[in-house]
Amino acid sequence: MSEETKKDFIREIIAEDLVSGKHATTITRFPPEPNGYLHIGHAKAICLSFGIAQENAGTGAKCHLRFDDTNPSKEETEYVESIKEDVKWLGFDWGDNLFFASDYFEYFYECAVDLIKKGLAYVEDDSLEEVRAKRGDVNTPGTRSASAEHSVEENLDLFARMRAGEYQNGEKILRAKIDMASPNMHLRDPVLYRIMHTHHHNTGDAWCIYPMYDFAHPLEDAKEHITHSLCTLEFEDHRPLYDWFIQNCPVPSTPRQIEFSRLNLNYTVMSKRKLLQLVQEKRVNGWDDPRMPTISGMRRRGYPAEAIRSFVVGTGITKYKGITDVAVLENEVRNHLNASAPRRMAILDPVKVVLENWDEQPMETASVPNHPQNPEMGERTIPISNEIYIEREDFMEDPPNKFFRLGPERYVRLRGGHIIHCSGYDKDADGQVSLIKAKILLGTVGRDAPEGVKCKAAIHWVDAATGVDAEVRLYDRLFKCEDPDKAQSGFLDALNPDSLHRVKALVEPSLAEVEAGFSCQFERIGYFVADAKDHQPGKPVFNRTVALRDSWSKKGG
Ligand code: ATP
Ligand code: MG
C-alpha cells in the first residue's frame, strides 16, 4: 500500500492545507492532563499527532508536548514525569517544544478581561446550583440571571476581586455571554473561570482562580500557533465554543480543531478515573502493573513499542465509534516477538527425568539455536547432565496415539540433545508422577532417529544440576467480561480473579544473568520479559508478556 492510499481524512485535510498554501507547515500537539499515567488510548493520539509531524518534517512540521495543567486539584508532578517517559519510549521526540498551559495563566486572564471589555463576559453572583437550574435543557431554553446586566466596570472590578482572593470557592464565576437559548448547551453562557483556593504544582499560590478547559484549550492552541488541533469525538460539540473563543479573543493564530474517534478495547477500562481507582484500592500493583492498559504497564509486561505503534496505527483514524478486540493487540505483540525474541528454555511445572545410561555417552553441553527461523541469532550451549526436568504435561502415563511426546516405552527428543526412551516412572502417595526413568539412544544427538524408532517431537528441558529457580508471573486479562464499564454492579465486579498466577519455575542458567527488561520466548510456552522492578541477576523474575496462542478465543468457541 502506498503512502497516498493510506492517508486518513485528517492527513488529507493537512495535505490540502499545505498544497493550497493555507499553511506553510503543520504544528500539532499532544495535550495530556497530568492527572494519571498514559494508556493505550493516548498512544493513538500520540501516534497521530507526532506521526503527522514526523511525516511532514521536510516542511518544518512539529508536534508540541503540552501539559494541560489548568486544574490544580488532580495534578501531580509524578504524572508529568511518567508521561514524558512514556512518549519517549513510544519513540517520539518533542525536541524544544515542551509546554505547560499553566505558563499561560496571565494570558488567559488578559483574554478574559478583553471579553469583559467587549461586553462578552460577566461575573455571575448566583450559586452553581442556581446556574445549573437556569441552564434549561435540550427542550427548554435557559434564562440569564440578573448578573448578566452588570456594567463592564462592575465586571472588571468583580473579576479583579475574584483574582485577589476576596471570595470563597464557588462564590463567583466568570461566564461568557453567548446564547442561553442555543440548542448547543456548551454555548449557554459557559463558565470561563472558577475560584479554587488550591496550590498549583507550577504556579504555587499565585492564583486562586483557574480557567475552564473549554476556554483555556483554544487559547493554548492559538498561543502555540497550532495549525491542526486533533482531539477525540467527545469534543465535537465543543467546537463551536472553541471557534467562538478564537473569534472573540486576542489570539496570535487561528487553529482548527478536528475530531477523530477514540480507541476503545474490549476487556479493558480506559478512563483515568477508573485506572486511578484500581491503583488506589490496590486492585493492581501500581500504574505500571503489567495487567494495566497503561503504556508503563505494557512496557513492564514486555510489549514492544513498535507493536503498540503498529497496533494503534492499524486501527485507523476515522469518525466511527467502535470497540477493538484486545486480541488484535495481543496478536500484534506476538508477531513482533516471534520475529525478534531469542528462544530460551524454562520449565513452569517440572517433573524430574533420570537418564539411566547417561555415562555411556555423556555430554557436558547441548547446542541449541537461539531462533528457529533466524540462524543469524546463533546458538548457545547449555549444560546438561544425567538429571533433567521436563514439563509435566509433556509426559502421559497412558497417551493417545496422537500424543508425540513422552510416555511409557515412547521416544522423544530433548532439544539440542539425545532422543530418549522412557523405561518407567514412579508415583508419589497422591498418585502424581514423581520421577520418570529414561535411557538415551546413543548416537542420536543432531541425527535422525534410527530405523524403527518413532520420534516425532522435541521437548524443552532444564538441567537439574545447573538450572536456576525463578519466579514466573503468569498474567491474564484484568477483566473477565468484554465490557467492564457496563458490568451491572460496577467495573470492579468484572475483575478477573485469575489475572495473576505466580509460579516457581526452573530456567536455564543464562536467564539468571540477563538484565531487567530482557525479552525472550520460553520455548513452547510463551513470551516472557525479565521484570523491570523485581528481577535481579541470580534471582530471576519473569513476566509472561503473552502466551504463544490466544487461549481466550478457544474459551469462546
Ligand atoms: P481519560 O478519558 O482516559 O481520562 P482524557 O481524555 O481525559 O482521558 P487527556 O489527558 O485529556 O485524557 O488526554 C490527552 C489526549 O489524549 C486528548 O487529546 C484525548 O483526546 C486523547 N485521548 C484520550 N483517550 C483517548 C483514546 N481512548 N483514544 C484516542 N485518544 C485519546
Ligand atoms: Mg481530557
Coordinates of C-alpha atoms and ligand atoms in Angstrom, one line a residue:
M1 CA 0.0 0.0 0.0
S2 CA 1.4 3.4 -0.9
E3 CA 1.5 6.3 1.5
E4 CA -1.1 8.0 -0.7
T5 CA -3.8 5.4 -0.4
K6 CA -3.1 5.0 3.3
K7 CA -4.0 8.6 4.1
D8 CA -6.8 9.1 6.6
F9 CA -9.2 12.1 6.5
I10 CA -7.1 14.2 8.8
R11 CA -3.9 13.6 6.9
E12 CA -5.8 14.5 3.7
I13 CA -7.0 17.8 5.2
I14 CA -3.5 18.7 6.3
A15 CA -2.0 17.8 2.9
E16 CA -4.6 20.0 1.2
D17 CA -3.8 22.9 3.5
L18 CA -0.1 22.5 2.6
V19 CA -0.8 22.3 -1.1
S20 CA -3.2 25.3 -1.1
G21 CA -0.7 27.4 0.9
K22 CA -3.1 27.9 3.7
H23 CA -0.3 26.7 5.9
A24 CA 3.4 26.5 5.1
T25 CA 3.8 23.7 7.6
T26 CA 1.8 22.0 10.2
I27 CA 2.1 22.2 14.0
T28 CA 0.1 19.6 16.1
R29 CA 0.2 19.0 19.8
F30 CA -0.4 16.2 22.3
P31 CA -2.1 17.8 25.4
P32 CA -2.3 15.4 28.3
E33 CA -3.7 16.5 31.6
P34 CA -1.1 15.3 34.2
N35 CA -3.7 13.5 36.3
G36 CA -2.8 9.9 35.6
Y37 CA -0.5 7.7 33.6
L38 CA -0.9 7.4 29.8
H39 CA -2.9 4.5 28.5
I40 CA -3.1 2.7 25.1
G41 CA -5.8 5.2 24.0
H42 CA -3.4 8.1 24.5
A43 CA -0.9 6.1 22.3
K44 CA -3.3 6.5 19.5
A45 CA -3.5 10.3 19.9
I46 CA 0.3 10.4 20.3
C47 CA 1.0 8.3 17.1
L48 CA -1.4 10.6 15.2
S49 CA -0.1 14.0 16.2
F50 CA 3.6 13.1 16.5
G51 CA 3.3 10.9 13.4
I52 CA 2.0 13.7 11.3
A53 CA 4.8 16.0 12.5
Q54 CA 7.4 13.3 11.5
E55 CA 5.8 12.7 8.1
N56 CA 5.9 16.4 7.3
A57 CA 9.3 17.1 8.9
G58 CA 10.5 18.3 5.5
T59 CA 8.2 21.4 5.8
G60 CA 9.4 22.1 9.3
A61 CA 6.4 20.4 11.0
K62 CA 6.5 20.0 14.8
C63 CA 4.4 18.4 17.5
H64 CA 4.3 20.0 20.9
L65 CA 4.0 18.1 24.1
R66 CA 1.8 20.3 26.2
F67 CA 0.7 19.6 29.7
D68 CA -2.8 20.8 30.2
D69 CA -2.3 21.6 33.8
T70 CA -5.1 24.1 34.4
N71 CA -6.9 22.1 37.1
P72 CA -4.7 22.1 40.2
S73 CA -6.8 19.7 42.3
K74 CA -5.9 16.5 40.5
E75 CA -2.5 17.0 39.1
E76 CA 0.9 15.8 40.2
T77 CA 4.5 16.1 39.0
E78 CA 4.8 12.3 39.2
Y79 CA 2.4 12.2 36.3
V80 CA 4.3 14.8 34.3
E81 CA 7.5 12.7 34.5
S82 CA 5.8 9.4 33.7
I83 CA 4.1 11.0 30.6
K84 CA 7.4 12.3 29.3
E85 CA 9.0 8.9 29.8
D86 CA 6.1 7.1 28.0
V87 CA 6.1 9.4 25.0
K88 CA 9.8 9.0 24.6
W89 CA 9.6 5.2 25.0
L90 CA 6.9 5.1 22.3
G91 CA 9.5 6.6 20.0
F92 CA 8.6 10.3 19.8
D93 CA 10.6 13.4 20.5
W94 CA 9.1 16.8 21.2
G95 CA 12.6 18.5 20.9
D96 CA 12.3 22.0 22.3
N97 CA 8.6 22.0 22.2
L98 CA 7.6 21.2 25.8
F99 CA 4.9 23.5 27.1
F100 CA 2.8 23.9 30.2
A101 CA -0.7 25.5 30.0
S102 CA -0.1 27.0 33.4
D103 CA 2.6 29.2 31.9
Y104 CA -0.2 31.0 30.0
F105 CA -2.3 31.8 33.1
E106 CA -1.6 35.6 32.7
Y107 CA -2.6 35.4 29.0
F108 CA -5.9 33.6 29.8
Y109 CA -6.6 36.3 32.3
E110 CA -5.9 39.0 29.8
C111 CA -8.3 37.3 27.3
A112 CA -11.0 37.1 30.0
V113 CA -10.6 40.8 30.7
D114 CA -10.7 41.5 27.0
L115 CA -14.1 39.6 26.7
I116 CA -15.4 41.6 29.7
K117 CA -14.5 44.9 28.0
K118 CA -16.3 43.8 24.8
G119 CA -19.4 43.0 26.9
L120 CA -18.9 39.3 26.2
A121 CA -18.3 38.1 29.7
Y122 CA -19.8 38.7 33.1
V123 CA -19.3 37.8 36.7
E124 CA -22.1 35.6 38.0
D125 CA -23.4 36.1 41.5
D126 CA -25.7 33.1 41.5
S127 CA -24.5 29.9 43.2
L128 CA -23.5 27.0 41.0
E129 CA -26.9 25.2 41.8
E130 CA -28.8 28.2 40.6
V131 CA -26.7 28.5 37.5
R132 CA -27.4 24.8 36.7
A133 CA -31.1 25.2 37.3
K134 CA -31.4 28.2 35.0
R135 CA -29.4 26.5 32.2
G136 CA -32.5 24.7 30.9
D137 CA -32.3 21.5 28.9
V138 CA -32.3 20.4 25.3
N139 CA -36.0 21.2 25.0
T140 CA -36.1 24.3 27.3
P141 CA -34.1 27.5 26.7
G142 CA -32.1 28.7 29.7
T143 CA -32.6 32.0 31.4
R144 CA -30.0 34.6 32.3
S145 CA -29.6 35.8 35.9
A146 CA -29.6 39.5 36.8
S147 CA -25.8 39.3 36.9
A148 CA -25.7 39.5 33.1
E149 CA -26.8 43.1 33.5
H150 CA -23.6 44.1 35.4
S151 CA -21.8 47.0 33.7
V152 CA -18.4 46.5 32.2
E153 CA -16.8 48.4 35.1
E154 CA -18.7 46.3 37.7
N155 CA -17.5 43.1 35.9
L156 CA -13.9 44.3 35.7
D157 CA -14.0 45.1 39.4
L158 CA -15.6 41.9 40.5
F159 CA -13.2 39.8 38.3
A160 CA -10.2 41.6 39.8
R161 CA -11.5 40.9 43.3
M162 CA -12.0 37.2 42.3
R163 CA -8.4 37.1 41.4
A164 CA -7.3 38.9 44.5
G165 CA -8.9 36.2 46.6
E166 CA -11.8 38.1 48.1
Y167 CA -14.2 35.3 47.6
Q168 CA -14.6 31.7 48.7
N169 CA -14.7 28.7 46.4
G170 CA -17.9 28.7 44.4
E171 CA -19.0 32.2 45.4
K172 CA -18.5 33.7 42.0
I173 CA -17.7 32.5 38.5
L174 CA -16.9 34.3 35.3
R175 CA -19.1 33.4 32.3
A176 CA -19.1 34.1 28.6
K177 CA -22.2 35.9 27.4
I178 CA -23.2 33.9 24.3
D179 CA -26.7 32.5 24.0
M180 CA -28.9 31.0 26.7
A181 CA -31.2 29.6 24.1
S182 CA -28.7 27.8 22.0
P183 CA -29.5 24.2 21.1
N184 CA -25.8 23.6 21.8
M185 CA -25.7 23.5 25.6
H186 CA -22.0 24.4 25.6
L187 CA -22.9 27.9 24.3
R188 CA -25.3 28.7 27.1
D189 CA -23.1 31.3 28.8
P190 CA -20.3 28.8 29.7
V191 CA -18.1 29.1 32.7
L192 CA -14.7 30.6 31.9
Y193 CA -13.2 30.9 35.4
R194 CA -13.9 29.3 38.8
I195 CA -12.5 30.1 42.2
M196 CA -10.3 27.3 43.7
H197 CA -8.1 28.2 46.7
T198 CA -5.7 25.3 45.7
H199 CA -1.9 25.1 45.4
H200 CA -0.7 24.5 41.9
H201 CA 2.3 22.4 41.1
N202 CA 3.8 25.1 38.8
T203 CA 2.4 28.4 39.9
G204 CA 2.2 27.7 43.6
D205 CA -0.3 30.0 45.4
A206 CA -0.1 32.8 42.8
W207 CA -3.7 32.1 41.6
C208 CA -6.9 31.3 43.2
I209 CA -9.0 31.4 40.0
Y210 CA -8.4 28.8 37.4
P211 CA -9.7 28.7 33.7
M212 CA -12.0 26.0 32.5
Y213 CA -10.8 23.5 29.9
D214 CA -13.1 24.8 27.1
F215 CA -11.8 28.4 27.5
A216 CA -8.1 27.6 28.0
H217 CA -7.6 25.0 25.3
P218 CA -8.3 27.0 22.2
L219 CA -6.1 29.9 23.6
E220 CA -3.3 27.4 24.3
D221 CA -3.5 26.2 20.8
A222 CA -3.6 29.7 19.3
K223 CA -0.7 30.9 21.6
E224 CA 1.5 28.0 20.3
H225 CA 0.4 28.5 16.6
I226 CA -1.0 25.1 16.4
T227 CA -2.4 24.6 12.9
H228 CA -4.4 21.4 13.4
S229 CA -5.7 20.6 16.9
L230 CA -6.6 16.9 16.8
C231 CA -8.8 15.6 19.5
T232 CA -11.4 12.9 20.2
L233 CA -15.0 12.9 19.1
E234 CA -16.5 13.9 22.5
F235 CA -15.2 17.4 21.8
E236 CA -17.1 17.7 18.5
D237 CA -20.0 19.5 20.4
H238 CA -17.4 21.9 21.9
R239 CA -16.1 23.0 18.6
P240 CA -18.5 26.0 18.1
L241 CA -17.4 27.2 21.5
Y242 CA -13.7 26.6 20.6
D243 CA -14.2 28.7 17.4
W244 CA -16.1 31.4 19.4
F245 CA -13.1 32.0 21.7
I246 CA -10.8 32.1 18.7
Q247 CA -13.0 34.7 17.1
N248 CA -13.5 36.9 20.1
C249 CA -10.2 36.8 22.0
P250 CA -6.9 38.5 21.0
V251 CA -5.2 35.4 19.5
P252 CA -2.0 35.3 17.5
S253 CA -3.2 32.5 15.2
T254 CA -6.2 30.5 14.1
P255 CA -6.0 26.8 14.9
R256 CA -8.5 24.3 13.6
Q257 CA -10.0 21.6 15.7
I258 CA -10.6 18.2 14.0
E259 CA -12.1 15.2 15.9
F260 CA -11.5 11.5 15.4
S261 CA -12.9 8.5 17.3
R262 CA -11.3 7.2 20.4
L263 CA -9.6 3.9 20.7
N264 CA -11.7 1.5 22.8
L265 CA -10.7 -2.0 23.7
N266 CA -12.8 -4.9 25.0
Y267 CA -11.9 -6.5 28.3
T268 CA -10.4 -3.1 29.3
V269 CA -11.3 0.1 31.1
M270 CA -9.6 3.2 29.8
S271 CA -10.9 6.1 31.9
K272 CA -8.1 7.6 34.0
R273 CA -10.6 7.9 36.9
K274 CA -11.2 4.2 36.9
L275 CA -7.5 3.3 36.5
L276 CA -6.7 5.6 39.4
Q277 CA -9.3 3.7 41.5
L278 CA -7.7 0.4 40.7
V279 CA -4.3 1.8 41.8
Q280 CA -5.6 3.5 45.0
E281 CA -7.6 0.5 46.1
K282 CA -4.6 -1.7 45.4
R283 CA -6.6 -4.0 43.0
V284 CA -3.4 -3.9 41.0
N285 CA 0.2 -3.2 42.0
G286 CA 0.5 0.4 40.8
W287 CA 0.1 2.2 37.5
D288 CA 2.7 0.1 35.8
D289 CA 1.2 -3.2 36.9
P290 CA 1.7 -5.5 33.8
R291 CA -2.1 -6.0 33.7
M292 CA -2.9 -2.3 33.3
P293 CA -3.7 -0.8 29.9
T294 CA -1.2 1.9 30.6
I295 CA 1.9 2.4 28.5
S296 CA 4.1 1.8 31.5
G297 CA 2.1 -1.4 32.3
M298 CA 2.5 -2.6 28.8
R299 CA 6.2 -1.8 28.8
R300 CA 6.7 -3.8 32.0
R301 CA 4.6 -6.6 30.5
G302 CA 7.1 -6.8 27.7
Y303 CA 5.1 -5.3 24.9
P304 CA 7.5 -3.8 22.3
A305 CA 6.9 -0.1 21.5
E306 CA 6.8 -1.0 17.8
A307 CA 4.0 -3.4 18.4
I308 CA 1.9 -0.8 20.2
R309 CA 2.6 1.7 17.4
S310 CA 1.7 -0.6 14.6
F311 CA -1.4 -1.7 16.5
V312 CA -2.8 1.8 17.1
V313 CA -1.9 2.9 13.5
G314 CA -3.6 -0.2 12.2
T315 CA -6.9 0.7 14.0
G316 CA -7.1 3.7 11.6
I317 CA -8.2 7.3 12.0
T318 CA -11.9 7.7 11.4
K319 CA -15.1 9.2 12.9
Y320 CA -16.7 5.8 13.5
K321 CA -17.2 4.7 17.1
G322 CA -16.1 1.1 17.6
I323 CA -14.5 -1.3 20.0
T324 CA -11.3 -3.1 19.0
D325 CA -10.7 -6.7 20.1
V326 CA -7.8 -6.7 22.6
A327 CA -6.8 -10.0 20.9
V328 CA -5.7 -7.9 17.9
L329 CA -3.2 -6.0 20.1
E330 CA -2.0 -9.3 21.7
N331 CA -1.5 -10.8 18.3
E332 CA 0.5 -7.8 17.1
V333 CA 2.7 -8.2 20.2
R334 CA 3.1 -12.0 19.4
N335 CA 4.0 -11.3 15.8
H336 CA 6.7 -8.8 16.7
L337 CA 8.2 -11.0 19.4
N338 CA 8.0 -14.1 17.2
A339 CA 10.4 -12.4 14.8
S340 CA 12.7 -10.7 17.3
A341 CA 12.7 -12.6 20.6
P342 CA 15.5 -15.1 21.2
R343 CA 14.4 -18.6 22.4
R344 CA 15.3 -19.9 25.9
M345 CA 14.2 -22.9 27.9
A346 CA 12.2 -22.8 31.1
I347 CA 10.0 -25.3 32.9
L348 CA 7.0 -24.0 34.7
D349 CA 5.7 -27.3 36.1
P350 CA 8.7 -29.5 36.5
V351 CA 8.9 -33.3 36.7
K352 CA 12.3 -34.9 37.0
V353 CA 13.8 -37.3 34.4
V354 CA 16.7 -39.6 35.3
L355 CA 18.7 -40.6 32.3
E356 CA 19.9 -44.1 33.5
N357 CA 22.5 -44.9 30.9
W358 CA 24.0 -41.3 30.7
D359 CA 27.5 -42.5 31.4
E360 CA 27.6 -44.5 28.1
Q361 CA 27.6 -41.2 26.1
P362 CA 27.6 -38.2 28.4
M363 CA 27.7 -34.7 27.1
E364 CA 28.6 -31.6 29.0
T365 CA 26.6 -29.1 27.0
A366 CA 23.9 -29.1 24.4
S367 CA 23.9 -26.6 21.5
V368 CA 20.5 -25.0 20.9
P369 CA 19.6 -22.5 18.3
N370 CA 18.5 -19.1 19.6
H371 CA 15.8 -18.7 16.9
P372 CA 14.3 -21.4 14.7
Q373 CA 14.0 -19.3 11.6
N374 CA 16.9 -16.9 12.1
P375 CA 20.3 -18.6 12.1
E376 CA 21.9 -15.2 12.4
M377 CA 20.8 -15.2 16.0
G378 CA 23.3 -18.0 16.6
E379 CA 23.3 -20.9 19.1
R380 CA 24.0 -21.2 22.7
T381 CA 25.5 -24.0 24.8
I382 CA 23.6 -25.2 27.8
P383 CA 24.9 -27.5 30.5
I384 CA 23.2 -30.9 30.6
S385 CA 23.7 -33.9 32.8
N386 CA 22.0 -37.2 33.8
E387 CA 19.1 -35.5 35.6
I388 CA 16.9 -33.0 33.9
Y389 CA 13.4 -31.5 34.4
I390 CA 10.8 -31.6 31.7
E391 CA 7.3 -30.0 31.7
R392 CA 4.8 -32.3 33.5
E393 CA 2.4 -32.0 30.6
D394 CA 5.0 -33.5 28.2
F395 CA 4.6 -36.9 29.8
M396 CA 1.4 -39.0 29.8
E397 CA 1.0 -42.3 31.6
D398 CA -1.4 -43.6 29.0
P399 CA -1.0 -41.4 26.0
P400 CA -3.4 -41.4 23.0
N401 CA -1.9 -42.2 19.6
K402 CA -1.7 -38.5 18.6
F403 CA 0.4 -37.6 21.6
F404 CA 4.0 -37.4 20.3
R405 CA 5.8 -36.6 23.5
L406 CA 6.9 -38.9 26.3
G407 CA 5.0 -41.9 27.7
P408 CA 5.9 -45.4 28.8
E409 CA 8.1 -47.1 26.1
R410 CA 7.9 -43.9 23.9
Y411 CA 10.6 -41.8 22.4
V412 CA 11.1 -38.1 22.3
R413 CA 14.0 -35.8 21.5
L414 CA 15.5 -33.4 24.1
R415 CA 16.0 -30.1 22.3
G416 CA 19.7 -30.0 21.2
G417 CA 20.3 -33.4 22.8
H418 CA 19.6 -37.1 22.5
I419 CA 16.5 -39.0 21.7
I420 CA 15.4 -40.6 24.9
H421 CA 13.3 -43.7 25.6
C422 CA 11.0 -43.9 28.6
S423 CA 11.7 -47.1 30.6
G424 CA 9.5 -46.4 33.6
Y425 CA 8.2 -44.0 36.2
D426 CA 7.4 -43.6 39.9
K427 CA 4.4 -42.1 41.5
D428 CA 4.0 -40.4 44.9
A429 CA 1.4 -41.1 47.6
D430 CA -1.1 -38.8 45.8
G431 CA -0.8 -40.7 42.6
Q432 CA 1.2 -37.9 40.9
V433 CA 4.1 -38.9 38.6
S434 CA 7.2 -38.0 40.7
L435 CA 10.0 -39.4 38.6
I436 CA 10.5 -40.5 35.0
K437 CA 13.2 -43.0 34.1
A438 CA 14.6 -42.9 30.6
K439 CA 17.5 -44.0 28.5
I440 CA 19.4 -42.0 25.9
L441 CA 19.7 -43.5 22.5
L442 CA 23.4 -43.5 21.7
G443 CA 24.5 -41.5 18.6
T444 CA 21.3 -39.6 18.2
V445 CA 22.5 -36.0 19.0
G446 CA 21.9 -33.9 15.9
R447 CA 21.0 -37.1 13.9
D448 CA 17.7 -38.6 12.7
A449 CA 16.1 -41.4 14.7
P450 CA 17.4 -44.8 13.9
E451 CA 15.3 -47.3 11.9
G452 CA 12.3 -48.5 13.9
V453 CA 12.3 -45.6 16.4
K454 CA 9.2 -43.4 16.3
C455 CA 10.3 -40.0 17.4
K456 CA 8.2 -37.1 16.1
A457 CA 8.7 -34.3 18.6
A458 CA 11.4 -32.4 20.5
I459 CA 10.7 -31.1 24.0
H460 CA 12.4 -28.5 26.1
W461 CA 14.2 -29.3 29.4
V462 CA 16.3 -27.7 32.1
D463 CA 19.3 -29.4 33.6
A464 CA 18.7 -30.3 37.3
A465 CA 22.3 -29.5 38.4
T466 CA 22.6 -26.1 36.8
G467 CA 19.0 -24.9 36.3
V468 CA 18.0 -21.8 38.3
D469 CA 14.9 -21.2 40.4
A470 CA 12.8 -18.3 39.1
E471 CA 9.6 -16.6 39.9
V472 CA 7.4 -16.5 36.9
R473 CA 4.3 -14.3 36.8
L474 CA 1.5 -15.6 34.5
Y475 CA -0.6 -12.6 33.7
D476 CA -4.0 -12.8 32.1
R477 CA -6.6 -10.2 31.2
L478 CA -7.5 -7.9 34.1
F479 CA -11.2 -8.2 33.4
K480 CA -13.2 -11.3 32.7
C481 CA -16.0 -9.7 30.7
E482 CA -15.9 -7.8 27.4
D483 CA -17.4 -4.6 28.5
P484 CA -16.4 -4.0 32.2
D485 CA -17.8 -0.4 32.0
K486 CA -21.2 -1.9 31.6
A487 CA -21.0 -4.6 34.3
Q488 CA -24.2 -4.5 36.4
S489 CA -22.6 -3.9 39.8
G490 CA -19.8 -1.8 38.5
F491 CA -16.5 -2.4 36.8
L492 CA -14.7 -3.7 39.9
D493 CA -17.0 -6.7 39.8
A494 CA -15.8 -7.5 36.4
L495 CA -12.2 -8.0 37.6
N496 CA -10.8 -11.4 36.6
P497 CA -9.8 -13.2 39.9
D498 CA -7.3 -15.2 37.9
S499 CA -5.4 -12.4 36.3
L500 CA -2.2 -13.2 38.1
H501 CA -0.6 -16.6 39.0
R502 CA 2.9 -16.7 40.5
V503 CA 4.7 -20.0 39.8
K504 CA 8.1 -21.3 41.0
A505 CA 9.8 -22.2 37.7
L506 CA 13.2 -23.6 36.7
V507 CA 15.1 -21.8 34.0
E508 CA 18.2 -22.4 32.0
P509 CA 21.3 -20.8 33.7
S510 CA 21.8 -18.0 31.2
L511 CA 18.4 -16.5 32.3
A512 CA 19.8 -15.8 35.7
E513 CA 22.3 -13.4 34.2
V514 CA 20.1 -11.3 31.9
E515 CA 19.3 -7.6 32.6
A516 CA 15.8 -6.5 33.6
G517 CA 13.8 -5.8 30.5
F518 CA 15.3 -8.8 28.6
S519 CA 12.6 -10.3 26.4
C520 CA 12.6 -13.9 25.1
Q521 CA 10.4 -16.8 24.2
F522 CA 10.3 -19.6 26.7
E523 CA 10.2 -22.4 24.1
R524 CA 6.8 -23.8 23.5
I525 CA 5.2 -21.7 26.4
G526 CA 5.1 -18.0 25.5
Y527 CA 6.9 -14.7 25.5
F528 CA 8.4 -13.5 28.8
V529 CA 10.3 -10.5 30.0
A530 CA 12.6 -10.0 33.0
D531 CA 10.6 -7.8 35.3
A532 CA 11.8 -4.2 35.4
K533 CA 11.5 -3.8 39.1
D534 CA 11.9 -7.2 40.8
H535 CA 14.3 -9.1 38.6
Q536 CA 17.9 -9.4 39.8
P537 CA 20.8 -11.2 38.4
G538 CA 20.8 -14.6 40.3
K539 CA 17.2 -14.1 41.4
P540 CA 15.3 -14.0 38.1
V541 CA 11.7 -12.8 37.9
F542 CA 9.9 -13.1 34.6
N543 CA 6.5 -11.7 33.5
R544 CA 4.5 -13.5 30.8
T545 CA 4.1 -11.0 28.0
V546 CA 1.7 -13.1 26.0
A547 CA 1.1 -16.8 25.6
L548 CA 2.0 -18.5 22.3
R549 CA -1.6 -18.9 21.4
D550 CA -4.8 -17.0 22.2
S551 CA -6.4 -19.1 24.9
W552 CA -9.5 -16.7 25.1
S553 CA -10.6 -17.5 21.5
K554 CA -10.6 -21.2 22.5
K555 CA -12.8 -20.4 25.5
G556 CA -15.2 -18.6 23.3
G557 CA -15.5 -21.1 20.6
Ligands
ATP1 P1 -9.5 9.7 30.0 O1 -10.8 9.8 29.3 O2 -8.9 8.4 30.0 O3 -9.5 10.3 31.4 P2 -8.6 12.1 28.9 O4 -9.1 12.4 27.5 O5 -9.3 12.9 30.0 O6 -8.5 10.6 29.1 P3 -6.2 13.7 28.5 O7 -5.0 13.7 29.3 O8 -7.1 14.9 28.4 O9 -7.1 12.4 29.0 O10 -5.9 13.2 27.0 C1 -4.9 13.7 26.2 C2 -5.2 13.5 24.8 O11 -5.4 12.1 24.5 C3 -6.6 14.1 24.4 O12 -6.4 14.8 23.2 C4 -7.5 13.0 24.2 O13 -8.4 13.2 23.2 C5 -6.6 11.8 23.8 N1 -7.2 10.5 24.2 C6 -7.6 10.2 25.4 N2 -8.1 8.9 25.4 C7 -8.1 8.5 24.1 C8 -8.5 7.3 23.5 N3 -9.1 6.3 24.1 N4 -8.3 7.2 22.1 C9 -7.7 8.2 21.5 N5 -7.3 9.4 22.0 C10 -7.4 9.5 23.3
MG2 MG -9.3 15.1 28.8

